Coordinates of C-alpha atoms in Angstrom, one line a residue:
M23 CA -62.0 27.2 -5.8
G24 CA -62.1 24.6 -2.8
K25 CA -59.8 21.9 -4.8
M26 CA -57.6 24.7 -5.5
V27 CA -57.2 25.8 -1.4
V28 CA -56.3 21.2 -1.2
S29 CA -54.3 21.8 -3.9
K30 CA -51.9 24.2 -1.8
A31 CA -52.6 22.4 1.8
L32 CA -50.9 19.9 -0.3
F33 CA -48.4 22.0 -1.6
Y34 CA -47.2 23.4 1.5
A35 CA -47.3 19.9 3.9
V36 CA -45.2 18.2 0.9
A37 CA -43.0 20.8 1.3
V38 CA -42.9 20.4 5.1
V39 CA -41.6 17.4 4.4
A40 CA -39.1 17.9 1.9
V41 CA -37.4 20.8 4.6
V42 CA -37.9 18.2 7.0
L43 CA -36.3 15.1 4.7
G44 CA -32.8 17.8 3.9
N45 CA -32.5 18.6 6.8
S46 CA -32.3 15.0 8.3
L47 CA -29.4 14.6 6.1
A48 CA -27.7 17.5 6.8
V49 CA -27.3 17.7 10.1
S50 CA -26.3 13.3 9.8
S51 CA -23.7 14.7 7.3
A52 CA -22.3 18.1 9.5
S53 CA -21.2 16.0 12.8
E54 CA -20.6 12.4 13.2
N55 CA -23.1 10.4 14.4
S56 CA -22.5 7.5 17.0
K57 CA -23.9 4.8 14.8
V58 CA -21.8 5.9 11.6
N59 CA -18.6 3.1 11.5
I60 CA -16.7 4.6 9.3
W61 CA -12.4 4.3 9.2
P62 CA -11.3 7.0 8.2
M63 CA -14.6 9.2 8.7
P64 CA -14.9 10.6 5.7
A65 CA -15.6 14.7 4.6
S66 CA -19.4 14.3 4.2
V67 CA -21.4 11.1 4.8
S68 CA -25.6 11.2 4.1
Y69 CA -27.8 8.3 6.0
G70 CA -31.2 7.1 6.9
G71 CA -33.0 4.4 8.5
A72 CA -34.0 1.4 6.5
R73 CA -32.0 -1.5 5.5
L74 CA -31.0 -3.5 2.3
Y75 CA -29.9 -6.9 1.7
L76 CA -27.0 -7.9 -1.2
A77 CA -28.8 -10.1 -3.6
S78 CA -27.8 -13.7 -3.7
D79 CA -25.8 -12.9 -7.7
F80 CA -24.5 -9.5 -6.4
A81 CA -22.4 -8.4 -8.6
F82 CA -20.2 -5.8 -9.7
S83 CA -21.3 -3.5 -12.8
S84 CA -19.1 -0.7 -15.0
D85 CA -18.9 2.0 -18.3
C86 CA -14.9 1.3 -17.7
E87 CA -12.8 -2.1 -18.6
S88 CA -10.3 -2.4 -15.7
Q89 CA -9.1 -5.5 -14.2
I90 CA -8.2 -3.5 -11.5
L91 CA -11.6 -2.7 -10.5
K92 CA -12.7 -5.6 -11.0
D93 CA -10.0 -7.4 -8.7
A94 CA -10.3 -5.6 -6.2
F95 CA -14.7 -6.3 -6.1
D96 CA -13.8 -9.7 -5.9
R97 CA -11.5 -8.4 -2.9
M98 CA -14.1 -6.7 -1.2
F99 CA -16.5 -8.6 -1.6
A100 CA -13.8 -12.1 -0.1
V101 CA -13.9 -9.3 3.3
I102 CA -17.3 -8.6 4.5
K103 CA -18.5 -13.0 3.1
Q104 CA -15.9 -13.5 5.6
D105 CA -16.4 -17.2 4.7
H106 CA -19.9 -17.6 5.9
V107 CA -22.1 -19.5 4.1
I108 CA -25.2 -17.1 2.9
D109 CA -28.0 -19.5 3.2
A110 CA -31.0 -17.4 2.8
N111 CA -34.4 -17.8 1.9
F112 CA -33.9 -14.6 -0.3
S113 CA -37.9 -15.2 -1.9
V114 CA -39.2 -13.9 1.7
F115 CA -37.0 -10.4 1.6
N116 CA -39.0 -7.5 -0.6
R117 CA -37.7 -7.1 -4.3
S118 CA -37.2 -3.1 -3.4
S119 CA -35.3 -3.7 -0.1
L120 CA -32.8 -6.1 -2.2
L121 CA -29.2 -4.5 -4.1
Q122 CA -28.8 -6.5 -6.8
G123 CA -24.7 -5.3 -7.3
L124 CA -22.2 -2.1 -6.7
H125 CA -22.4 0.3 -10.0
I126 CA -19.0 1.9 -11.5
V127 CA -18.6 5.1 -13.0
V128 CA -15.0 6.0 -13.4
S129 CA -14.4 9.0 -15.3
S130 CA -11.1 8.2 -17.3
P131 CA -9.6 5.0 -17.9
N132 CA -6.0 6.2 -16.8
E133 CA -4.7 3.6 -14.5
Q134 CA -1.2 5.4 -13.5
L135 CA -0.9 5.9 -10.2
Q136 CA 2.0 8.0 -9.2
Y137 CA 1.6 11.4 -6.0
G138 CA -1.1 13.4 -6.8
T139 CA -3.7 10.9 -8.2
D140 CA -6.7 11.8 -7.9
E141 CA -9.1 9.9 -4.8
S142 CA -12.0 11.2 -4.6
Y143 CA -15.0 9.4 -4.6
K144 CA -19.1 9.1 -4.1
L145 CA -21.3 6.3 -2.7
M146 CA -24.6 6.5 -2.9
V147 CA -26.9 2.6 -1.5
P148 CA -29.3 2.5 -3.3
S149 CA -27.9 4.3 -6.6
P150 CA -30.8 7.5 -7.1
E151 CA -30.4 5.7 -10.9
K152 CA -30.8 2.3 -10.3
P153 CA -32.1 1.7 -7.0
G154 CA -31.4 -1.9 -7.1
Y155 CA -27.8 -1.0 -7.5
A156 CA -25.2 0.9 -5.1
Q157 CA -23.2 3.1 -7.3
L158 CA -19.5 3.9 -7.1
E159 CA -17.9 7.1 -8.8
D160 CA -15.1 10.0 -8.7
S161 CA -16.3 13.1 -7.0
S162 CA -15.3 15.0 -10.3
G163 CA -18.1 17.3 -10.1
S164 CA -21.6 18.1 -8.9
V165 CA -25.0 16.0 -8.8
V166 CA -28.3 17.0 -10.3
F167 CA -31.2 15.1 -10.2
S168 CA -33.5 14.9 -12.9
R169 CA -37.1 15.7 -11.6
A170 CA -38.2 11.9 -11.4
E171 CA -34.4 10.8 -10.4
Y172 CA -35.7 13.8 -7.2
I173 CA -38.4 11.8 -6.6
T174 CA -36.6 8.1 -6.4
F175 CA -34.3 10.0 -4.5
L176 CA -36.9 11.4 -1.6
E177 CA -38.4 7.7 -1.8
L178 CA -35.2 5.5 -0.9
G179 CA -34.7 8.2 1.8
C180 CA -39.0 7.7 3.6
R181 CA -38.8 3.7 3.7
G182 CA -41.4 4.3 6.2
V183 CA -44.9 4.3 5.1
I184 CA -45.7 7.5 5.7
F185 CA -43.0 8.9 4.3
R186 CA -43.7 6.4 1.3
T187 CA -47.3 7.6 1.1
V188 CA -46.0 11.0 0.3
S189 CA -44.3 10.4 -1.9
L190 CA -46.2 8.9 -4.0
V191 CA -48.5 12.0 -3.3
L192 CA -45.2 13.9 -4.5
E193 CA -45.1 11.5 -7.6
K194 CA -48.9 12.6 -8.3
C195 CA -49.4 15.8 -7.9
F196 CA -46.1 16.6 -9.5
E197 CA -47.5 19.0 -11.9
I198 CA -48.8 21.0 -8.4
V199 CA -45.3 21.2 -7.1
A200 CA -43.5 22.5 -10.0
A201 CA -42.3 25.7 -9.1
F202 CA -41.6 24.5 -5.7
F203 CA -39.8 21.7 -6.9
E204 CA -37.9 24.3 -9.4
V205 CA -37.2 26.0 -6.2
V206 CA -35.4 23.5 -5.0
L207 CA -33.6 22.1 -8.3
L208 CA -32.8 25.5 -8.3
I209 CA -31.1 25.7 -4.5
H210 CA -29.7 22.5 -5.3
R211 CA -27.5 23.2 -8.6
I212 CA -26.1 26.2 -6.7
M213 CA -25.3 24.5 -3.7
S214 CA -24.0 21.5 -5.9
V215 CA -21.8 23.7 -8.2
A216 CA -20.1 26.2 -4.6
V217 CA -19.4 21.9 -3.8
F218 CA -17.3 21.5 -6.2
L219 CA -15.7 24.6 -6.3
V220 CA -14.6 24.3 -2.8
Y221 CA -13.6 20.2 -4.2
A222 CA -11.9 21.5 -7.2
Y223 CA -9.7 24.3 -4.7
V224 CA -8.2 21.9 -2.0
L225 CA -7.8 19.2 -5.4
E226 CA -5.3 22.1 -7.9
Q227 CA -3.3 23.3 -4.9
N228 CA -0.6 22.2 -6.6
V229 CA 3.2 23.7 -4.4
V230 CA 6.3 24.2 -6.8
G231 CA 9.6 22.1 -5.8
I232 CA 12.9 23.3 -5.1
K233 CA 16.0 23.2 -7.1
A234 CA 18.3 23.0 -4.2
P235 CA 18.7 20.9 -0.9
I236 CA 19.0 22.7 2.1
E237 CA 21.8 22.1 4.9
L238 CA 20.3 18.2 6.3
S239 CA 20.6 18.1 10.0
Q240 CA 20.3 14.2 12.2
G241 CA 17.8 12.4 13.4
H242 CA 14.3 10.4 12.3
V243 CA 11.5 13.1 11.9
S244 CA 10.2 14.4 9.1
F245 CA 11.3 14.7 6.0
L246 CA 11.3 17.1 2.5
Y247 CA 11.6 15.7 -1.0
V248 CA 13.7 18.1 -3.9
G249 CA 12.2 18.3 -7.6
G250 CA 9.8 20.5 -9.9
D251 CA 6.3 20.7 -10.3
V252 CA 3.8 19.0 -9.1
S253 CA 0.4 18.3 -11.3
H254 CA -2.3 16.4 -10.7
T255 CA -3.3 13.4 -13.2
A256 CA -7.1 13.0 -14.8
K257 CA -9.7 11.4 -12.5
T258 CA -8.5 7.5 -12.4
V259 CA -9.4 4.2 -10.9
Y260 CA -8.4 5.3 -7.4
G261 CA -10.6 6.7 -5.7
T262 CA -12.9 4.0 -6.5
L263 CA -10.3 1.8 -4.7
H264 CA -11.5 3.8 -1.5
G265 CA -15.4 3.9 -1.8
L266 CA -14.7 -0.4 -2.4
Q267 CA -13.3 0.3 0.9
T268 CA -15.8 2.5 2.3
F269 CA -18.3 0.1 1.2
S270 CA -17.3 -3.1 2.5
Q271 CA -17.4 -1.2 5.8
L272 CA -21.3 -0.7 5.6
C273 CA -21.7 -4.5 4.8
Y274 CA -22.8 -6.7 7.7
F275 CA -23.5 -10.9 7.5
S276 CA -26.3 -11.3 9.2
I277 CA -26.1 -14.4 11.8
S278 CA -29.6 -14.8 11.8
R279 CA -30.7 -13.9 8.7
R280 CA -27.7 -15.4 7.2
V281 CA -27.2 -12.8 4.6
L282 CA -25.0 -9.5 3.5
E283 CA -27.1 -6.5 5.0
V284 CA -26.6 -2.6 4.6
H285 CA -28.4 -0.8 7.7
M286 CA -29.2 2.7 8.0
S287 CA -30.0 3.3 3.6
P288 CA -29.4 5.8 1.9
W289 CA -26.0 6.6 2.2
T290 CA -24.7 9.0 0.1
I291 CA -20.4 9.6 1.0
I292 CA -18.6 11.9 -0.9
D293 CA -15.1 11.6 0.1
Q294 CA -11.2 12.9 -0.5
P295 CA -8.1 13.1 1.1
R296 CA -6.8 15.9 3.7
F297 CA -3.4 15.5 2.4
P298 CA -1.8 13.2 -0.2
Y299 CA 0.9 11.3 1.1
R300 CA -0.7 8.7 4.0
G301 CA 2.6 6.5 4.3
L302 CA 3.9 4.0 6.2
L303 CA 7.4 2.8 6.5
I304 CA 8.8 -0.6 6.9
D305 CA 11.8 -1.8 7.4
T306 CA 13.7 -5.2 6.6
S307 CA 17.4 -4.6 6.8
R308 CA 16.5 -4.8 11.1
H309 CA 14.1 -7.9 9.8
Y310 CA 13.4 -10.2 7.3
L311 CA 10.3 -9.6 6.1
P312 CA 9.2 -12.7 3.6
M313 CA 7.1 -11.5 0.9
A314 CA 4.4 -13.2 2.0
V315 CA 4.1 -10.5 5.1
I316 CA 4.3 -7.6 2.9
K317 CA 1.6 -8.3 0.2
K318 CA -0.2 -8.4 4.3
V319 CA 1.3 -5.2 4.8
I320 CA -0.3 -3.6 2.0
D321 CA -3.7 -5.0 2.1
S322 CA -3.9 -3.8 6.2
M323 CA -2.4 -0.2 4.4
S324 CA -5.6 -0.3 2.1
Y325 CA -8.2 -0.7 4.6
A326 CA -7.1 2.6 6.2
K327 CA -6.7 4.3 3.2
L328 CA -3.3 4.5 3.5
N329 CA -1.3 5.4 -0.3
V330 CA 2.1 4.5 0.1
L331 CA 4.3 1.8 1.5
H332 CA 8.1 3.8 2.1
W333 CA 10.2 0.7 2.2
H334 CA 13.6 1.1 4.1
I335 CA 15.2 -1.9 2.6
V336 CA 18.7 -2.0 3.4
D337 CA 21.0 -0.4 6.5
T338 CA 23.8 -1.2 8.6
Q339 CA 22.2 -5.1 9.5
S340 CA 21.3 -6.2 6.0
F341 CA 21.4 -6.0 2.5
P342 CA 18.4 -8.3 0.9
L343 CA 17.9 -6.9 -2.6
E344 CA 19.5 -8.2 -4.8
I345 CA 20.8 -5.1 -7.6
P346 CA 21.9 -7.0 -10.4
S347 CA 24.1 -3.9 -11.6
Y348 CA 25.9 -5.4 -8.9
S349 CA 25.4 -8.5 -8.0
K350 CA 27.7 -8.4 -4.7
L351 CA 26.1 -5.7 -2.7
W352 CA 22.8 -8.4 -1.1
D353 CA 26.1 -10.8 0.2
G354 CA 25.4 -7.8 2.9
A355 CA 22.1 -10.1 3.4
Y356 CA 22.0 -11.9 7.0
S357 CA 21.1 -15.1 4.9
P358 CA 20.7 -16.7 1.0
S359 CA 17.3 -17.6 2.0
E360 CA 16.3 -14.2 3.7
R361 CA 16.5 -11.9 1.0
Y362 CA 14.5 -10.4 -2.5
S363 CA 15.7 -12.4 -5.2
A364 CA 15.8 -11.3 -9.0
A365 CA 13.7 -13.2 -11.9
D366 CA 13.0 -12.6 -15.4
A367 CA 9.1 -11.3 -15.6
A368 CA 7.2 -13.5 -18.2
E369 CA 6.7 -10.1 -20.0
V370 CA 7.8 -9.7 -23.9
V371 CA 10.6 -7.2 -23.6
R372 CA 10.4 -6.5 -19.8
H373 CA 12.3 -7.5 -17.6
V374 CA 11.7 -7.0 -13.9
V375 CA 13.0 -7.8 -10.4
L376 CA 10.9 -10.4 -8.5
V377 CA 9.5 -7.9 -6.4
F378 CA 8.2 -5.2 -9.0
F379 CA 5.7 -8.0 -8.2
F380 CA 5.6 -6.1 -4.9
H381 CA 4.9 -2.5 -6.4
I382 CA 1.9 -4.2 -9.1
Y383 CA 0.5 -5.9 -5.9
A384 CA 0.9 -2.1 -3.9
Q385 CA -0.5 -0.6 -7.5
E386 CA -3.7 -2.9 -7.8
R387 CA -4.4 -1.3 -4.2
G388 CA -4.0 2.1 -4.7
I389 CA -0.2 2.0 -3.2
N390 CA 2.9 3.7 -4.1
V391 CA 5.8 1.9 -3.1
M392 CA 8.9 4.3 -2.5
A393 CA 11.8 2.5 -1.9
E394 CA 14.8 3.8 -0.4
I395 CA 19.1 3.5 0.1
D396 CA 20.4 5.9 3.4
V397 CA 23.9 6.6 2.1
P398 CA 25.9 7.7 3.2
G399 CA 25.5 6.4 6.5
H400 CA 23.6 3.0 7.6
A401 CA 26.0 1.5 4.6
L402 CA 28.1 -1.3 6.1
S403 CA 26.3 -4.3 4.9
W404 CA 27.1 -2.9 1.1
G405 CA 30.8 -2.8 2.2
V406 CA 30.0 -6.8 2.1
G407 CA 30.1 -7.8 -1.2
Y408 CA 32.1 -4.7 -2.4
P409 CA 35.0 -3.9 0.8
S410 CA 36.7 -1.0 -1.1
L411 CA 33.0 1.0 -0.1
W412 CA 34.3 1.1 3.3
P413 CA 36.8 3.0 4.6
S414 CA 38.6 1.1 5.7
K415 CA 38.6 -2.4 6.9
D416 CA 38.8 -1.1 10.7
C417 CA 36.0 2.0 10.3
K418 CA 33.2 0.8 7.6
Q419 CA 31.4 3.4 7.6
P420 CA 30.1 5.9 6.6
L421 CA 30.5 5.4 2.4
D422 CA 33.9 6.4 1.7
V423 CA 33.3 9.6 0.1
S424 CA 36.7 10.4 -1.3
N425 CA 36.1 6.6 -4.4
E426 CA 34.6 7.2 -7.3
F427 CA 33.2 3.9 -7.1
T428 CA 31.0 4.2 -4.5
F429 CA 29.0 7.1 -6.6
K430 CA 29.6 4.8 -9.5
V431 CA 27.3 1.8 -7.2
I432 CA 24.4 4.4 -6.5
D433 CA 23.9 5.0 -9.4
G434 CA 24.0 1.3 -10.8
I435 CA 21.1 0.6 -7.1
L436 CA 19.1 3.8 -7.9
S437 CA 18.9 2.9 -11.7
D438 CA 18.0 -0.4 -11.3
F439 CA 15.2 1.5 -8.8
S440 CA 14.3 3.1 -11.5
K441 CA 12.9 -0.4 -14.1
I442 CA 11.1 -1.0 -10.1
F443 CA 9.7 1.1 -8.5
N444 CA 8.2 4.3 -10.7
F445 CA 7.0 6.2 -7.8
K446 CA 8.6 9.3 -8.3
F447 CA 10.3 9.5 -5.1
V448 CA 13.0 8.1 -3.6
H449 CA 14.2 8.7 -0.3
L450 CA 18.0 9.0 0.3
G451 CA 17.7 8.6 3.8
G452 CA 21.2 10.8 5.1
D453 CA 21.0 11.2 8.6
E454 CA 22.5 9.6 11.7
V455 CA 25.9 10.3 10.0
N456 CA 29.4 10.1 12.1
T457 CA 32.4 11.1 10.0
T458 CA 35.0 10.6 11.8
C459 CA 35.9 7.5 9.7
W460 CA 36.7 10.1 7.3
T461 CA 39.0 12.1 9.0
I462 CA 40.8 9.6 10.4
T463 CA 41.9 7.2 7.2
P464 CA 44.8 8.5 5.7
R465 CA 43.8 8.6 2.2
I466 CA 41.0 9.8 2.7
S467 CA 41.9 12.7 4.9
K468 CA 44.1 13.8 2.3
W469 CA 41.7 13.4 -0.3
L470 CA 39.8 16.5 1.9
K471 CA 41.8 18.6 2.2
R472 CA 43.0 18.6 -1.2
H473 CA 39.8 19.4 -1.8
R474 CA 39.4 21.6 1.1
M475 CA 36.5 20.5 2.6
N476 CA 35.8 20.1 6.5
E477 CA 34.0 16.8 7.5
S478 CA 30.5 18.7 6.5
Q479 CA 31.1 19.8 3.5
A480 CA 32.0 16.6 2.8
Y481 CA 29.1 15.8 4.0
Q482 CA 27.4 17.7 1.7
Y483 CA 29.1 17.0 -1.4
F484 CA 28.5 13.2 -1.1
V485 CA 24.8 14.2 -0.6
L486 CA 24.4 17.0 -3.2
R487 CA 26.0 14.2 -5.5
A488 CA 23.9 11.5 -4.5
Q489 CA 21.1 13.6 -5.2
N490 CA 22.3 14.6 -8.7
I491 CA 22.4 10.6 -9.4
A492 CA 18.9 9.7 -8.5
L493 CA 17.9 12.9 -10.2
S494 CA 19.4 11.8 -13.5
H495 CA 17.8 9.1 -13.2
G496 CA 14.4 11.1 -13.3
Y497 CA 13.2 10.7 -9.3
E498 CA 12.3 13.7 -6.8
I499 CA 14.6 12.7 -3.7
V500 CA 13.1 12.4 -0.1
N501 CA 15.7 13.2 2.8
W502 CA 15.5 12.7 6.6
L503 CA 16.0 16.3 8.5
G504 CA 15.6 16.5 12.3
G505 CA 12.9 17.5 15.2
G506 CA 11.0 19.8 15.2
V507 CA 12.5 21.1 11.4
A508 CA 8.4 21.0 10.6
Q509 CA 8.4 25.0 10.5
R510 CA 11.8 25.9 9.0
V511 CA 11.3 24.1 6.5
V512 CA 7.8 25.2 5.3
A513 CA 9.1 28.8 6.6
S514 CA 11.4 27.8 3.6
G515 CA 9.4 27.0 1.3
L516 CA 10.3 23.1 1.0
K517 CA 8.1 21.0 0.7
C518 CA 8.1 17.9 3.6
I519 CA 6.3 14.7 5.1
V520 CA 5.8 15.1 9.3
S521 CA 6.5 11.7 11.0
N522 CA 7.7 13.0 14.7
Q523 CA 9.5 10.5 16.5
D524 CA 7.7 10.9 19.9
R525 CA 4.5 10.4 18.2
W526 CA 4.2 8.2 14.5
Y527 CA 7.2 6.0 15.6
L528 CA 5.5 2.4 15.7
D529 CA 8.3 1.0 17.6
H530 CA 8.1 3.4 20.4
L531 CA 5.6 0.8 22.5
D532 CA 5.0 3.0 25.6
T533 CA 2.6 5.4 22.5
P534 CA -0.6 5.2 22.2
W535 CA -3.4 5.0 19.5
Q536 CA -4.7 8.4 21.6
E537 CA -1.6 10.4 20.8
F538 CA -1.9 9.1 17.1
Y539 CA -5.0 10.5 17.0
I540 CA -4.2 13.9 18.0
N541 CA -0.8 14.5 16.6
E542 CA -1.5 17.3 14.2
P543 CA 0.8 17.8 11.1
L544 CA 0.3 21.2 11.0
T545 CA 1.0 22.1 14.9
N546 CA 2.1 25.7 14.8
I547 CA 1.9 26.3 11.2
T548 CA -0.1 29.1 10.6
N549 CA 0.6 30.2 6.9
S550 CA -1.9 28.9 4.1
K551 CA 0.4 29.2 1.8
Q552 CA 2.9 27.3 4.2
Q553 CA 0.4 24.5 5.1
K554 CA 0.0 23.3 2.0
L555 CA 3.5 22.5 1.8
V556 CA 3.0 20.2 4.0
I557 CA 1.8 17.3 1.9
G558 CA 1.1 14.8 5.0
G559 CA 3.1 12.2 6.8
E560 CA 3.7 8.3 7.0
V561 CA 4.5 6.4 10.5
C562 CA 7.3 4.8 11.1
M563 CA 7.7 0.8 12.0
W564 CA 11.2 0.0 12.7
G565 CA 12.3 -3.1 12.6
E566 CA 14.6 -3.6 15.4
T567 CA 12.0 -5.1 17.4
V568 CA 9.1 -6.6 14.2
D569 CA 9.5 -9.7 12.4
G570 CA 7.0 -11.7 10.9
S571 CA 5.9 -13.3 13.9
D572 CA 4.6 -9.7 15.8
I573 CA 4.5 -6.9 12.9
E574 CA 1.0 -6.8 12.6
Q575 CA 0.1 -5.8 16.1
T576 CA 2.7 -3.6 16.4
I577 CA 1.2 -1.4 13.6
W578 CA -2.1 -1.9 14.2
P579 CA -4.8 -0.2 15.1
R580 CA -2.2 2.8 16.0
A581 CA -1.6 3.3 12.1
A582 CA -5.6 3.8 11.8
A583 CA -5.8 6.1 14.3
A584 CA -3.1 8.3 12.5
A585 CA -4.2 7.4 8.9
E586 CA -7.2 9.2 9.9
R587 CA -5.9 12.2 10.9
L588 CA -4.0 12.6 7.4
W589 CA -7.2 11.4 5.8
T590 CA -10.3 13.1 7.5
P591 CA -10.5 17.1 7.0
Y592 CA -9.8 18.7 9.5
D593 CA -13.0 20.4 11.6
K594 CA -14.5 16.2 11.1
L595 CA -12.3 15.4 13.4
A596 CA -12.7 14.5 17.2
K597 CA -11.1 17.0 19.3
N598 CA -11.0 14.2 22.0
P599 CA -9.2 10.9 21.0
R600 CA -11.7 9.7 23.9
K601 CA -14.6 10.3 21.3
V602 CA -13.8 7.8 18.5
T603 CA -12.8 5.4 20.4
G604 CA -15.4 2.8 20.1
R605 CA -14.8 3.7 15.7
L606 CA -11.7 2.9 16.5
A607 CA -12.4 -0.4 17.8
H608 CA -15.3 -1.9 15.8
F609 CA -12.3 -1.8 13.0
R610 CA -9.1 -2.5 15.2
C611 CA -12.5 -5.8 15.3
L612 CA -13.2 -5.5 11.7
L613 CA -8.7 -6.1 10.9
N614 CA -8.9 -8.7 13.0
Q615 CA -12.3 -10.5 11.5
R616 CA -9.9 -9.7 8.4
G617 CA -7.2 -11.9 9.1
V618 CA -5.0 -8.7 10.0
A619 CA -3.9 -8.9 13.7
A620 CA -4.3 -5.5 14.7
A621 CA -3.4 -5.4 18.6
P622 CA -6.4 -4.3 21.2
L623 CA -6.8 -0.5 22.3
A624 CA -6.0 -1.0 25.7
G625 CA -2.3 -0.9 26.7
S626 CA 0.5 -0.3 24.9
G627 CA 1.8 -1.0 21.6
R628 CA 1.8 -4.5 20.7
A629 CA -0.1 -5.5 23.9
A630 CA -2.3 -8.3 24.0
P631 CA -5.8 -8.4 25.3
L632 CA -6.2 -8.5 28.8
E633 CA -8.5 -10.4 30.0
P634 CA -11.6 -11.9 28.7
G635 CA -14.3 -10.5 26.8
S636 CA -15.9 -8.8 23.1
C637 CA -13.4 -7.4 20.6
Y638 CA -15.3 -4.9 21.1
K639 CA -14.6 -4.0 24.9
Q640 CA -10.2 -4.3 24.4

């Protein structure tokens, strides 16, 4: 009888420890903790107080044979190592505190990257199944531990001597507390299923595209696309790429120990993006950007979990891209050395232009490339190689609406694009069109009268015809719209991507990072169905005042502020930007350490440090 009393006491003691431990994990995952320096903030985070060390032979393992994953792991390890010499005496470390590697679980070998590709992941450091490893997997469902795994999980959360003793007692007295454990396990299963259903609901909110465009107004602010149904692909490697980025932010190089460390373990992070479209626009017409610069931009985008590079390739000023179907178009480049040349790829059957390299480079980092040609305006450079595209020699834009050759050239460009850019969207611009040239050029004015069109109707005719050409090549279309139109667009049942000129234009150097952070894509959109039509947003790096010398510090860290707005669940976002200042400063310094010239937080965009001091205080 006495023994039974002791057992009951032990049972309740263990129950209290388990509940306390569980509560501490729940609290840390329910609110942002000042100790967590992850950017953007994940959907769910729990952590402990232990310190782990990456073994000298820290390695990658996975059941998925993927070169993308292998290359991503190598890149991740390189950026956390930062060229430091790791020469610690690993024999002095407790073996249980060493991480031998990172095990990656992917539910599908599909490596197709497209809009709607699943980007969720779950990261556990260390793994409850293999304590010597960290584990990264797509968050395809709930994880229900076996009894042995649950004990191991509790042990990993209890690195202190007292908690280790409790976990050992728990293991030895498992039979006594079995009834209690079954209740806990049942609750865990119910909660896991509930969480999974919530995530599944979020991921399955497909929205239907439209079949006809609306009237387009002028200005750079937001845009919509026209097309068919959206379908989510199977689980792929791309969620794990984001998980690798998160893991890289948990690792620190210890100067004193000369080893890579993971603080505050065990970590359990379950994450997925709030919006499927999180973009950055670069402009290679106003200033040519060397290929190495574009690659660095892509790398830095992956650090912030942005996933669409919107490439504004050509404009009034220059046409730097080779179009094989119309080889004189790139006569409109600034100079022969400021072009993106075309070359046959070293692949059987397939010939691609060199810019396809950017597409591959971006895909390996989980980033889609959306190409833009702006028509019918912003197209003066087209006529350098083909003057017949101009209304006249004295009035050179917009493109000649009356000339069939204009639409043949557009068809040739989009045909070549379809062999290069396999992202489902193409951007056709459509903004800031002054149609005066059409009315003052006699032959075009006669054409308008013959077809009973005014300038506005001719503009709509041009846009619709260009859209139909894009649709014939399998694209869905994006066009620029005017300021403050997001509410009107979604109220009409159309999908849109938000890019406010006053908040998310990076060339506006007087817009501080705080404004980028608080800019909410769903502002004044309260209807839940209409909210789902906002598929994301993008920050725009227009190129009038940037080139390879200053583009990075103009983009970062302000683009990172918008990246968190687009990735992190709304209820996890800070209501006051001051609360994330330290964490964003930490991320900015991390970018600097990785070779990205991110500017200080203090001051306007592209600002230089004001005075000597720590990176983390600027």
